[in-house]
Amino acid sequence: QGWADFLGIRLDFQRAREVVAGLGLASQQDWYAFAEVDPVRLRELRLPQRPRAVYRAEWRGYDHWLGIPERTLYVPRAWAER
């Protein structure tokens, strides 16, 4: 721990994603609930409540932020042939 911890400076995007992935949150709603219910822990972890606004340049969505693997969407063949 150093001055950044002492001063509460937010983590860079990549490090913040690693920390968030370790929280085990599974959805955007889980993130909002965590941020609302435990703002003290959020500050202790040096994470922003609204990551989309803070990490605007790196932002790719809540699944990416939470470390949820991308899923392929399969469309039924009948739908695709319409």
Coordinates of N, CA, C and O in Angstrom, one line a residue:
Q1 N 0.8 -1.2 0.0 CA 0.0 0.0 0.0 C 0.9 1.2 0.0 O 1.9 1.3 0.6
G2 N 0.4 2.3 -0.7 CA 1.2 3.5 -0.8 C 0.3 4.7 -0.7 O -0.9 4.7 -0.2
W3 N 0.8 5.8 -1.2 CA 0.0 7.1 -1.2 C -1.3 7.0 -1.9 O -2.3 7.6 -1.5
A4 N -1.3 6.3 -3.0 CA -2.6 6.2 -3.8 C -3.7 5.5 -2.9 O -4.8 6.0 -2.9
D5 N -3.3 4.5 -2.1 CA -4.3 3.9 -1.2 C -4.7 4.9 -0.1 O -5.9 5.0 0.2
F6 N -3.7 5.6 0.4 CA -4.0 6.5 1.5 C -4.9 7.6 1.0 O -5.8 8.1 1.7
L7 N -4.6 8.1 -0.2 CA -5.4 9.3 -0.7 C -6.7 8.8 -1.4 O -7.6 9.7 -1.7
G8 N -6.9 7.5 -1.5 CA -8.1 7.0 -2.1 C -8.2 7.3 -3.6 O -9.3 7.4 -4.2
I9 N -7.1 7.3 -4.3 CA -7.1 7.6 -5.8 C -7.6 6.3 -6.4 O -7.2 5.2 -6.1
R10 N -8.6 6.5 -7.4 CA -9.2 5.4 -8.1 C -8.2 4.6 -8.8 O -7.2 5.1 -9.3
L11 N -8.5 3.3 -8.9 CA -7.6 2.4 -9.7 C -7.7 2.7 -11.2 O -8.8 3.2 -11.7
D12 N -6.7 2.3 -11.9 CA -6.8 2.4 -13.4 C -7.8 1.3 -13.9 O -8.2 0.4 -13.1
F13 N -8.3 1.5 -15.1 CA -9.4 0.6 -15.6 C -9.1 -0.9 -15.5 O -9.9 -1.6 -15.0
Q14 N -7.9 -1.3 -15.9 CA -7.6 -2.7 -16.0 C -7.5 -3.3 -14.6 O -8.1 -4.3 -14.3
R15 N -6.9 -2.6 -13.7 CA -6.8 -3.1 -12.3 C -8.2 -3.1 -11.6 O -8.5 -4.0 -10.9
A16 N -9.0 -2.1 -11.9 CA -10.3 -2.0 -11.4 C -11.2 -3.2 -11.8 O -11.9 -3.8 -11.1
R17 N -11.0 -3.5 -13.1 CA -11.8 -4.7 -13.7 C -11.4 -6.0 -12.9 O -12.2 -6.8 -12.7
E18 N -10.1 -6.1 -12.6 CA -9.6 -7.3 -11.9 C -10.2 -7.4 -10.5 O -10.7 -8.5 -10.1
V19 N -10.3 -6.3 -9.9 CA -10.9 -6.2 -8.5 C -12.4 -6.6 -8.6 O -12.9 -7.4 -7.8
V20 N -13.1 -5.9 -9.6 CA -14.5 -6.2 -9.7 C -14.8 -7.6 -10.1 O -15.8 -8.2 -9.5
A21 N -14.0 -8.2 -10.9 CA -14.2 -9.6 -11.3 C -14.2 -10.5 -10.0 O -14.9 -11.5 -9.9
G22 N -13.3 -10.1 -9.1 CA -13.2 -10.9 -7.8 C -14.4 -10.8 -6.9 O -14.5 -11.5 -5.9
L23 N -15.3 -9.8 -7.2 CA -16.4 -9.6 -6.3 C -17.5 -10.7 -6.6 O -18.5 -10.8 -5.8
G24 N -17.5 -11.3 -7.8 CA -18.5 -12.3 -8.1 C -19.8 -11.8 -8.5 O -20.8 -12.5 -8.4
L25 N -19.9 -10.5 -8.9 CA -21.2 -10.0 -9.4 C -21.5 -10.5 -10.8 O -20.6 -10.6 -11.6
A26 N -22.8 -10.8 -11.0 CA -23.2 -11.4 -12.2 C -24.0 -10.6 -13.2 O -24.3 -11.0 -14.3
S27 N -24.3 -9.3 -12.8 CA -25.1 -8.5 -13.7 C -25.0 -7.0 -13.4 O -24.4 -6.7 -12.3
Q28 N -25.5 -6.2 -14.3 CA -25.5 -4.8 -14.1 C -26.3 -4.4 -12.8 O -25.9 -3.6 -12.0
Q29 N -27.4 -5.1 -12.6 CA -28.2 -4.9 -11.4 C -27.5 -5.3 -10.2 O -27.6 -4.6 -9.1
D30 N -26.7 -6.3 -10.2 CA -25.8 -6.7 -9.0 C -24.9 -5.6 -8.7 O -24.6 -5.3 -7.6
W31 N -24.3 -5.0 -9.8 CA -23.3 -3.9 -9.6 C -24.0 -2.7 -8.9 O -23.5 -2.1 -7.9
Y32 N -25.2 -2.3 -9.4 CA -25.9 -1.2 -8.8 C -26.3 -1.5 -7.4 O -26.2 -0.6 -6.5
A33 N -26.7 -2.7 -7.1 CA -27.1 -3.0 -5.7 C -25.9 -3.0 -4.8 O -25.9 -2.4 -3.7
F34 N -24.7 -3.5 -5.3 CA -23.5 -3.5 -4.5 C -23.1 -2.0 -4.2 O -22.8 -1.6 -3.1
A35 N -23.1 -1.2 -5.2 CA -22.7 0.2 -5.1 C -23.6 1.0 -4.2 O -23.2 1.8 -3.4
E36 N -24.9 0.7 -4.2 CA -25.8 1.4 -3.3 C -25.8 0.9 -1.9 O -25.8 1.7 -0.9
V37 N -25.7 -0.4 -1.7 CA -25.7 -1.0 -0.3 C -24.4 -0.8 0.4 O -24.4 -0.7 1.6
D38 N -23.3 -0.8 -0.3 CA -22.0 -0.8 0.4 C -21.0 0.2 -0.2 O -19.9 -0.1 -0.7
P39 N -21.4 1.5 -0.1 CA -20.6 2.6 -0.7 C -19.2 2.7 0.0 O -18.2 3.1 -0.6
V40 N -19.2 2.3 1.3 CA -17.9 2.4 2.1 C -16.9 1.4 1.5 O -15.7 1.7 1.2
R41 N -17.4 0.2 1.2 CA -16.5 -0.9 0.6 C -16.0 -0.4 -0.8 O -14.9 -0.6 -1.2
L42 N -17.0 0.2 -1.5 CA -16.6 0.7 -2.8 C -15.5 1.7 -2.8 O -14.5 1.6 -3.5
R43 N -15.5 2.6 -1.8 CA -14.4 3.5 -1.6 C -13.2 2.9 -1.2 O -12.1 3.2 -1.6
E44 N -13.3 1.9 -0.3 CA -12.1 1.1 0.2 C -11.4 0.4 -0.9 O -10.2 0.3 -1.0
L45 N -12.2 -0.1 -1.9 CA -11.6 -0.8 -3.0 C -11.2 0.2 -4.1 O -10.6 -0.3 -5.1
R46 N -11.4 1.4 -3.9 CA -11.1 2.5 -4.9 C -11.7 2.3 -6.2 O -11.1 2.5 -7.3
L47 N -13.0 2.0 -6.2 CA -13.8 1.8 -7.4 C -14.8 2.9 -7.5 O -15.4 3.3 -6.5
P48 N -15.1 3.4 -8.7 CA -16.2 4.4 -8.9 C -17.6 3.8 -8.8 O -17.8 2.6 -9.2
Q49 N -18.5 4.6 -8.4 CA -19.9 4.1 -8.4 C -20.4 4.0 -9.8 O -21.2 3.1 -10.1
R50 N -20.0 4.9 -10.6 CA -20.5 4.9 -12.0 C -19.3 4.7 -13.0 O -18.7 5.7 -13.5
P51 N -18.9 3.5 -13.2 CA -17.6 3.2 -13.9 C -17.8 3.7 -15.4 O -16.8 4.1 -16.0
R52 N -19.0 3.6 -15.9 CA -19.1 4.0 -17.4 C -18.7 5.5 -17.6 O -18.1 5.9 -18.6
A53 N -19.0 6.4 -16.6 CA -18.6 7.8 -16.7 C -17.2 8.0 -16.4 O -16.5 8.8 -17.1
V54 N -16.6 7.3 -15.5 CA -15.2 7.5 -15.1 C -14.2 6.9 -16.1 O -13.2 7.5 -16.4
Y55 N -14.6 5.7 -16.6 CA -13.7 5.1 -17.6 C -14.3 5.1 -19.0 O -14.3 4.1 -19.7
R56 N -14.8 6.3 -19.4 CA -15.5 6.5 -20.6 C -14.7 5.9 -21.8 O -15.3 5.2 -22.7
A57 N -13.4 6.2 -21.9 CA -12.6 5.8 -23.1 C -12.5 4.3 -23.2 O -12.4 3.7 -24.3
E58 N -12.4 3.6 -22.1 CA -12.2 2.1 -22.1 C -13.5 1.3 -22.0 O -13.5 0.1 -22.1
W59 N -14.6 2.0 -21.7 CA -15.8 1.3 -21.4 C -16.4 0.5 -22.6 O -16.5 0.9 -23.7
R60 N -16.7 -0.8 -22.3 CA -17.3 -1.7 -23.3 C -18.5 -2.4 -22.8 O -19.0 -3.4 -23.4
G61 N -19.0 -2.0 -21.7 CA -20.3 -2.5 -21.1 C -20.1 -3.2 -19.8 O -19.0 -3.5 -19.4
Y62 N -21.2 -3.5 -19.1 CA -21.1 -4.1 -17.8 C -20.6 -5.5 -17.8 O -20.0 -5.9 -16.8
D63 N -20.9 -6.3 -18.8 CA -20.4 -7.6 -18.8 C -18.9 -7.6 -18.8 O -18.2 -8.4 -18.1
H64 N -18.3 -6.7 -19.6 CA -16.8 -6.6 -19.7 C -16.3 -6.1 -18.4 O -15.3 -6.6 -17.8
W65 N -17.0 -5.1 -17.8 CA -16.6 -4.5 -16.5 C -16.6 -5.6 -15.4 O -15.7 -5.7 -14.6
L66 N -17.6 -6.4 -15.4 CA -17.7 -7.4 -14.3 C -16.9 -8.7 -14.6 O -16.9 -9.6 -13.7
G67 N -16.3 -8.8 -15.8 CA -15.5 -10.0 -16.1 C -16.3 -11.2 -16.5 O -15.9 -12.3 -16.4
I68 N -17.5 -10.9 -17.0 CA -18.4 -12.0 -17.5 C -18.0 -12.3 -18.9 O -17.9 -11.5 -19.8
P69 N -17.7 -13.6 -19.2 CA -17.3 -14.0 -20.5 C -18.4 -13.7 -21.6 O -19.6 -13.8 -21.3
E70 N -18.0 -13.3 -22.7 CA -18.9 -13.0 -23.8 C -19.6 -14.3 -24.2 O -19.0 -15.4 -24.3
R71 N -20.9 -14.2 -24.5 CA -21.7 -15.3 -24.9 C -22.1 -15.1 -26.4 O -22.5 -14.0 -26.8
T72 N -22.2 -16.2 -27.1 CA -22.6 -16.1 -28.5 C -24.1 -16.3 -28.5 O -24.7 -17.2 -27.8
L73 N -24.8 -15.4 -29.2 CA -26.3 -15.5 -29.3 C -26.6 -16.4 -30.5 O -26.2 -16.1 -31.6
Y74 N -27.3 -17.4 -30.3 CA -27.8 -18.3 -31.4 C -29.2 -18.0 -31.7 O -30.1 -18.0 -30.8
V75 N -29.5 -17.8 -33.0 CA -30.8 -17.5 -33.4 C -31.4 -18.7 -34.1 O -30.7 -19.3 -34.9
P76 N -32.6 -19.1 -33.8 CA -33.2 -20.3 -34.5 C -33.2 -20.1 -36.0 O -33.4 -19.0 -36.5
R77 N -32.9 -21.2 -36.7 CA -32.7 -21.1 -38.1 C -34.0 -20.6 -38.8 O -33.9 -19.8 -39.7
A78 N -35.2 -20.9 -38.2 CA -36.4 -20.4 -38.8 C -36.5 -18.9 -38.7 O -37.0 -18.2 -39.6
W79 N -36.0 -18.3 -37.7 CA -35.9 -16.8 -37.6 C -35.0 -16.2 -38.7 O -35.3 -15.2 -39.2
A80 N -33.9 -16.8 -38.8 CA -32.9 -16.3 -39.8 C -33.3 -16.4 -41.2 O -32.9 -15.6 -42.0
E81 N -34.2 -17.3 -41.5 CA -34.6 -17.6 -42.9 C -35.8 -16.7 -43.3 O -36.2 -16.7 -44.4
R82 N -36.3 -15.9 -42.4 CA -37.5 -15.0 -42.7 C -37.1 -13.9 -43.5 O -36.2 -13.3 -43.5

